[in-house]
Amino acid sequence: MAHGVPHRPSTLDEVAELAGVSRSVASRVLNNAPHVSRAKREAVERAVHRLGYVPNPTARALATRQTGAAALVVSGEDPSIFADPFFAQVIVGASAALEEAELHLMLCLAASDRGRRRVEQLLRSKGADGVMLMALREDDPLARMAEEAEIPVVFGGRPVGLDPRWYVDVDNLGGARAATEYLISLGRTRIATICGRLDTEVGRARHRGYQDAMLAAGLEPLPPEAGDFTESSGAAAMAALSARHPELDGLFAASDNMGAGALRTLRDAGRRVPADVAVIGFDDLAVARIADPPLTTVHQPIEGLGREMARMLVALINGQAPTPLILPTRLVIRAST
């Protein structure tokens, strides 16, 4: 007598769907992790009972979620960096994605020896379920720590000299190239750039984009003046460029803050924007909209960067295998060009 097909064991995804929660929340309930609401915990337990779900003991033993928290680590020295409009938007995006997975967000600075030791302990002791790393510089000790970490690590932006398995970045090179090409299309031929720190991949990529566009148009790239993405550094860099190249008629600044500083220096020197010098920034922060004149810029999805970093980290924590992600940029035209 035929006995029919054996019943297929139910899956965690089916438990999550029946309970009306995400896969990560269902996993947290089954691993008895903290910080899950009572309503969601009970919904998952009902779904488990109804489906007869039996967790795989091996997978359960390998479960890494214990703390209910993920860390955003920035290689910087000043705590006020988290109030910077760029990082503030990253935090908003990351927080929203982590909240969906019922994970808390921890913020850490790691530029000093003490800060790095604290992060190293976090990575080795599994003090968080996963870590997002940002603003790494060339030969940054955090990169080595990440390679040796026993918990999932996602990079926000590719670090210099490394090819990490998991990262989220934006098209920095393409955005900078598009900005410079637009200046060239306006008939500008003496175009300078205020680049970011050249010991960071974002600084190098945006500078390469400028160079590529200039060379493709048969124009000579001018030696860059480097800033640190702050308005004051942009103002100082613009003063140095104007002294070296009084004939310049276009400027690509690798951040809106530096672009706003450049506008201030040009205005103080009596140079008209855009009649004398057309200026483009990068980021599309609020400062670009309120600048005088409003700053043409390269928009990057900053909040989306934080959100996708967190989503990738949650996927890794849940045992999935995400792939690296490059987010698009686009040019936003305003009165400075």
Short mmCIF file of C-alpha atoms in Angstrom, two decimals:
data_model
loop_
_atom_site.label_atom_id
_atom_site.label_comp_id
_atom_site.label_asym_id
_atom_site.label_seq_id
_atom_site.Cartn_x
_atom_site.Cartn_y
_atom_site.Cartn_z
CA MET A 1 0.00 0.00 0.00
CA ALA A 2 1.39 3.43 -0.93
CA HIS A 3 2.23 5.67 1.93
CA GLY A 4 2.30 9.02 0.09
CA VAL A 5 4.99 11.68 0.18
CA PRO A 6 6.56 12.36 3.59
CA HIS A 7 5.58 15.68 5.06
CA ARG A 8 8.17 18.37 4.33
CA PRO A 9 9.46 20.10 7.47
CA SER A 10 8.34 23.69 7.78
CA THR A 11 10.90 26.47 7.46
CA LEU A 12 11.77 29.55 9.45
CA ASP A 13 10.54 31.73 6.57
CA GLU A 14 7.13 30.05 6.81
CA VAL A 15 7.04 30.63 10.56
CA ALA A 16 7.86 34.31 10.03
CA GLU A 17 5.21 34.69 7.31
CA LEU A 18 2.50 33.07 9.41
CA ALA A 19 3.44 35.16 12.45
CA GLY A 20 3.50 38.36 10.40
CA VAL A 21 7.06 39.24 11.40
CA SER A 22 10.41 39.42 9.66
CA ARG A 23 12.67 36.38 9.43
CA SER A 24 15.14 38.05 11.76
CA VAL A 25 12.50 38.60 14.48
CA ALA A 26 11.37 34.97 14.19
CA SER A 27 15.00 33.88 14.54
CA ARG A 28 15.45 36.05 17.62
CA VAL A 29 12.40 34.50 19.30
CA LEU A 30 13.60 30.96 18.59
CA ASN A 31 17.04 31.80 19.96
CA ASN A 32 15.47 33.41 23.04
CA ALA A 33 17.20 36.69 22.26
CA PRO A 34 16.24 39.85 24.17
CA HIS A 35 14.43 42.96 22.99
CA VAL A 36 11.51 41.32 21.16
CA SER A 37 8.03 42.61 21.98
CA ARG A 38 5.69 40.28 23.81
CA ALA A 39 3.12 40.42 20.99
CA LYS A 40 5.63 39.37 18.35
CA ARG A 41 7.10 36.68 20.57
CA GLU A 42 3.67 35.19 21.15
CA ALA A 43 2.82 35.37 17.43
CA VAL A 44 5.97 33.44 16.56
CA GLU A 45 5.29 30.85 19.25
CA ARG A 46 1.77 30.31 17.90
CA ALA A 47 3.13 29.91 14.37
CA VAL A 48 5.74 27.40 15.56
CA HIS A 49 3.03 25.36 17.30
CA ARG A 50 0.66 25.49 14.34
CA LEU A 51 3.31 24.49 11.78
CA GLY A 52 5.05 21.99 14.01
CA TYR A 53 8.31 23.75 13.30
CA VAL A 54 11.42 22.09 14.75
CA PRO A 55 14.58 24.25 14.70
CA ASN A 56 17.70 22.71 13.22
CA PRO A 57 19.92 22.09 16.26
CA THR A 58 23.11 22.81 14.31
CA ALA A 59 21.83 26.10 12.97
CA ARG A 60 20.59 27.04 16.39
CA ALA A 61 23.96 26.29 17.94
CA LEU A 62 25.58 28.56 15.36
CA ALA A 63 23.20 31.42 16.02
CA THR A 64 25.20 34.52 16.86
CA ARG A 65 22.49 36.86 18.05
CA GLN A 66 22.83 37.37 21.77
CA THR A 67 23.03 41.07 22.49
CA GLY A 68 20.16 42.55 20.51
CA ALA A 69 22.39 45.40 19.31
CA ALA A 70 24.45 46.42 16.27
CA ALA A 71 27.26 48.98 16.33
CA LEU A 72 28.06 51.81 13.95
CA VAL A 73 31.78 52.52 14.31
CA VAL A 74 33.28 55.70 12.83
CA SER A 75 37.01 56.25 12.59
CA GLY A 76 36.93 59.79 13.92
CA GLU A 77 38.08 61.70 16.99
CA ASP A 78 35.38 64.29 17.59
CA PRO A 79 32.08 63.05 19.11
CA SER A 80 30.30 65.89 17.32
CA ILE A 81 30.89 63.96 14.09
CA PHE A 82 27.59 62.18 14.79
CA ALA A 83 25.85 65.57 14.57
CA ASP A 84 27.36 66.22 11.13
CA PRO A 85 24.48 66.30 8.62
CA PHE A 86 26.03 63.45 6.63
CA PHE A 87 26.45 61.06 9.54
CA ALA A 88 23.14 62.16 11.05
CA GLN A 89 21.36 60.95 7.89
CA VAL A 90 23.34 57.69 7.91
CA ILE A 91 22.22 57.12 11.50
CA VAL A 92 18.58 57.79 10.60
CA GLY A 93 18.69 55.21 7.82
CA ALA A 94 20.53 52.59 9.86
CA SER A 95 18.27 53.06 12.87
CA ALA A 96 15.13 52.56 10.79
CA ALA A 97 16.41 49.30 9.29
CA LEU A 98 17.63 47.97 12.62
CA GLU A 99 14.33 48.84 14.27
CA GLU A 100 12.56 46.60 11.76
CA ALA A 101 14.80 43.75 12.97
CA GLU A 102 14.35 44.85 16.61
CA LEU A 103 18.03 45.59 17.04
CA HIS A 104 19.37 48.56 18.99
CA LEU A 105 22.00 50.87 17.46
CA MET A 106 25.26 51.56 19.31
CA LEU A 107 27.50 54.47 18.21
CA CYS A 108 31.28 54.24 18.66
CA LEU A 109 34.26 56.46 17.81
CA ALA A 110 37.56 54.71 17.15
CA ALA A 111 40.38 57.09 16.27
CA SER A 112 42.30 57.19 19.56
CA ASP A 113 44.16 54.17 20.92
CA ARG A 114 41.58 53.92 23.67
CA GLY A 115 38.72 54.01 21.19
CA ARG A 116 40.32 51.34 19.01
CA ARG A 117 40.88 49.08 21.99
CA ARG A 118 37.22 49.44 22.89
CA VAL A 119 36.14 48.51 19.37
CA GLU A 120 38.59 45.59 19.26
CA GLN A 121 37.09 44.27 22.48
CA LEU A 122 33.62 44.70 20.98
CA LEU A 123 34.61 42.67 17.92
CA ARG A 124 36.35 39.90 19.84
CA SER A 125 33.96 39.53 22.75
CA LYS A 126 30.86 39.61 20.56
CA GLY A 127 29.66 42.66 22.43
CA ALA A 128 27.32 43.32 19.50
CA ASP A 129 25.60 41.07 17.00
CA GLY A 130 27.32 42.88 14.13
CA VAL A 131 29.26 46.03 13.26
CA MET A 132 29.13 48.69 10.52
CA LEU A 133 32.46 50.48 9.90
CA MET A 134 32.74 53.93 8.30
CA ALA A 135 35.32 56.62 7.48
CA LEU A 136 38.31 54.29 7.45
CA ARG A 137 41.62 55.75 6.33
CA GLU A 138 44.56 54.06 4.64
CA ASP A 139 46.28 51.53 6.93
CA ASP A 140 43.54 52.01 9.53
CA PRO A 141 43.93 49.37 12.31
CA LEU A 142 40.15 48.93 12.26
CA ALA A 143 40.42 47.19 8.89
CA ARG A 144 42.66 44.49 10.36
CA MET A 145 40.36 44.12 13.35
CA ALA A 146 37.42 43.66 11.01
CA GLU A 147 39.19 40.86 9.14
CA GLU A 148 39.74 39.02 12.43
CA ALA A 149 36.29 39.71 13.88
CA GLU A 150 34.12 36.85 15.10
CA ILE A 151 30.92 38.74 14.25
CA PRO A 152 29.59 40.06 10.91
CA VAL A 153 31.12 43.33 9.69
CA VAL A 154 29.79 45.59 6.91
CA PHE A 155 31.84 48.48 5.54
CA GLY A 156 30.20 51.79 4.72
CA GLY A 157 32.34 52.75 1.75
CA ARG A 158 35.24 50.63 0.53
CA PRO A 159 38.44 51.03 2.54
CA VAL A 160 41.70 51.91 0.79
CA GLY A 161 43.71 48.87 -0.25
CA LEU A 162 41.14 46.30 0.81
CA ASP A 163 38.51 44.31 -1.04
CA PRO A 164 36.01 43.42 1.71
CA ARG A 165 33.33 40.82 1.13
CA TRP A 166 30.52 43.04 2.39
CA TYR A 167 30.19 46.75 1.82
CA VAL A 168 27.74 49.43 0.71
CA ASP A 169 29.10 52.38 -1.22
CA VAL A 170 27.92 55.11 -3.58
CA ASP A 171 29.15 55.81 -7.10
CA ASN A 172 31.68 58.41 -6.01
CA LEU A 173 33.77 58.22 -9.17
CA GLY A 174 30.78 58.45 -11.51
CA GLY A 175 29.23 61.31 -9.56
CA ALA A 176 32.45 63.35 -9.60
CA ARG A 177 32.93 62.66 -13.30
CA ALA A 178 29.37 63.80 -14.07
CA ALA A 179 29.89 67.01 -12.08
CA THR A 180 33.10 67.85 -13.91
CA GLU A 181 31.59 66.97 -17.30
CA TYR A 182 28.75 69.39 -16.59
CA LEU A 183 31.20 72.21 -15.84
CA ILE A 184 32.98 71.43 -19.12
CA SER A 185 29.65 71.45 -20.98
CA LEU A 186 29.16 75.02 -19.75
CA GLY A 187 32.35 76.06 -21.53
CA ARG A 188 34.56 76.13 -18.44
CA THR A 189 38.14 75.11 -19.21
CA ARG A 190 40.19 76.07 -16.13
CA ILE A 191 38.49 73.79 -13.63
CA ALA A 192 40.01 73.09 -10.23
CA THR A 193 38.99 70.66 -7.51
CA ILE A 194 38.91 70.64 -3.75
CA CYS A 195 39.29 66.94 -3.03
CA GLY A 196 38.64 65.09 0.20
CA ARG A 197 41.31 63.33 2.20
CA LEU A 198 43.39 61.26 -0.20
CA ASP A 199 44.04 58.60 2.44
CA THR A 200 40.37 57.62 2.09
CA GLU A 201 38.75 55.79 -0.82
CA VAL A 202 35.96 58.37 -1.09
CA GLY A 203 38.54 61.15 -1.44
CA ARG A 204 40.50 59.23 -4.06
CA ALA A 205 37.45 58.13 -6.05
CA ARG A 206 36.02 61.65 -6.35
CA HIS A 207 39.40 62.98 -7.39
CA ARG A 208 39.72 60.25 -10.04
CA GLY A 209 36.29 61.18 -11.38
CA TYR A 210 37.43 64.78 -11.81
CA GLN A 211 40.64 63.69 -13.51
CA ASP A 212 38.87 61.27 -15.85
CA ALA A 213 36.45 63.94 -17.07
CA MET A 214 39.18 66.52 -17.62
CA LEU A 215 41.44 64.14 -19.53
CA ALA A 216 38.56 62.83 -21.66
CA ALA A 217 37.82 66.44 -22.71
CA GLY A 218 41.46 67.12 -23.56
CA LEU A 219 41.87 69.45 -20.57
CA GLU A 220 44.70 69.41 -18.05
CA PRO A 221 43.63 68.50 -14.51
CA LEU A 222 44.97 71.01 -12.01
CA PRO A 223 46.74 69.75 -8.88
CA PRO A 224 44.06 69.37 -6.19
CA GLU A 225 43.78 71.24 -2.94
CA ALA A 226 42.75 68.81 -0.20
CA GLY A 227 40.19 69.49 2.52
CA ASP A 228 38.63 67.41 5.28
CA PHE A 229 34.99 67.77 4.16
CA THR A 230 34.39 70.77 6.46
CA GLU A 231 33.32 74.26 5.43
CA SER A 232 36.43 75.87 6.92
CA SER A 233 38.72 73.56 4.96
CA GLY A 234 36.82 74.39 1.78
CA ALA A 235 37.26 78.11 2.39
CA ALA A 236 41.00 77.71 2.99
CA ALA A 237 41.42 75.44 -0.04
CA MET A 238 39.60 77.91 -2.28
CA ALA A 239 41.89 80.72 -1.13
CA ALA A 240 44.94 78.59 -1.98
CA LEU A 241 43.55 77.62 -5.40
CA SER A 242 42.66 81.22 -6.25
CA ALA A 243 46.18 82.34 -5.38
CA ARG A 244 47.74 79.65 -7.60
CA HIS A 245 45.20 79.85 -10.42
CA PRO A 246 43.57 83.30 -10.54
CA GLU A 247 42.20 82.44 -14.00
CA LEU A 248 40.17 79.41 -12.86
CA ASP A 249 36.55 79.48 -14.02
CA GLY A 250 35.14 76.26 -12.56
CA LEU A 251 35.36 74.33 -9.30
CA PHE A 252 34.33 70.83 -8.26
CA ALA A 253 34.30 70.50 -4.48
CA ALA A 254 34.14 66.92 -3.18
CA SER A 255 31.55 67.82 -0.53
CA ASP A 256 28.82 70.41 -0.05
CA ASN A 257 30.43 71.69 3.13
CA MET A 258 33.66 72.40 1.27
CA GLY A 259 31.66 73.86 -1.61
CA ALA A 260 29.89 76.25 0.77
CA GLY A 261 33.25 77.32 2.18
CA ALA A 262 34.54 77.92 -1.35
CA LEU A 263 31.52 80.10 -2.14
CA ARG A 264 32.27 82.23 0.91
CA THR A 265 35.90 82.74 -0.12
CA LEU A 266 34.93 83.61 -3.69
CA ARG A 267 32.32 86.10 -2.49
CA ASP A 268 34.82 87.75 -0.12
CA ALA A 269 37.29 88.04 -3.02
CA GLY A 270 34.71 89.72 -5.25
CA ARG A 271 34.45 86.76 -7.64
CA ARG A 272 30.93 86.28 -9.01
CA VAL A 273 29.29 82.84 -8.97
CA PRO A 274 28.56 81.54 -11.51
CA ALA A 275 29.53 84.40 -13.87
CA ASP A 276 33.24 84.21 -12.98
CA VAL A 277 33.46 80.78 -11.36
CA ALA A 278 30.88 77.97 -11.59
CA VAL A 279 30.86 75.74 -8.50
CA ILE A 280 29.57 72.21 -7.88
CA GLY A 281 29.55 70.25 -4.61
CA PHE A 282 28.79 66.67 -3.63
CA ASP A 283 26.28 65.15 -1.16
CA ASP A 284 23.11 67.27 -1.56
CA LEU A 285 22.98 68.32 2.07
CA ALA A 286 20.79 71.11 3.39
CA VAL A 287 23.76 73.50 3.25
CA ALA A 288 23.71 73.22 -0.56
CA ARG A 289 20.13 74.47 -0.71
CA ILE A 290 20.67 77.45 1.59
CA ALA A 291 24.07 78.49 0.21
CA ASP A 292 24.42 81.85 -1.55
CA PRO A 293 23.89 81.12 -4.38
CA PRO A 294 22.26 77.68 -3.95
CA LEU A 295 24.83 75.05 -4.77
CA THR A 296 24.66 72.68 -7.73
CA THR A 297 25.63 69.30 -6.32
CA VAL A 298 25.84 65.56 -6.77
CA HIS A 299 23.04 63.89 -4.85
CA GLN A 300 23.90 60.70 -3.04
CA PRO A 301 21.31 58.68 -1.07
CA ILE A 302 22.88 59.19 2.36
CA GLU A 303 19.97 57.87 4.40
CA GLY A 304 19.78 54.97 1.95
CA LEU A 305 23.45 54.25 2.59
CA GLY A 306 22.77 53.78 6.30
CA ARG A 307 19.63 51.76 5.64
CA GLU A 308 21.31 49.38 3.18
CA MET A 309 24.33 48.91 5.46
CA ALA A 310 22.02 47.87 8.28
CA ARG A 311 19.95 45.59 6.03
CA MET A 312 23.11 43.88 4.80
CA LEU A 313 24.28 43.42 8.38
CA VAL A 314 20.94 41.93 9.44
CA ALA A 315 21.11 39.52 6.51
CA LEU A 316 24.57 38.38 7.59
CA ILE A 317 23.47 37.95 11.18
CA ASN A 318 20.64 35.75 9.92
CA GLY A 319 23.04 33.52 8.03
CA GLN A 320 22.29 34.88 4.57
CA ALA A 321 24.89 35.76 1.92
CA PRO A 322 24.34 39.32 0.59
CA THR A 323 26.47 40.84 -2.16
CA PRO A 324 28.21 44.25 -2.16
CA LEU A 325 26.04 47.18 -3.20
CA ILE A 326 26.86 50.42 -5.07
CA LEU A 327 24.18 53.12 -4.80
CA PRO A 328 23.64 55.58 -7.70
CA THR A 329 24.24 59.33 -7.71
CA ARG A 330 22.66 62.12 -9.78
CA LEU A 331 23.40 65.76 -10.55
CA VAL A 332 21.13 68.43 -9.03
CA ILE A 333 21.37 71.75 -10.90
CA ARG A 334 21.08 74.99 -8.91
CA ALA A 335 22.17 78.61 -9.28
CA SER A 336 25.91 78.17 -8.63
CA THR A 337 26.37 76.93 -12.20
#
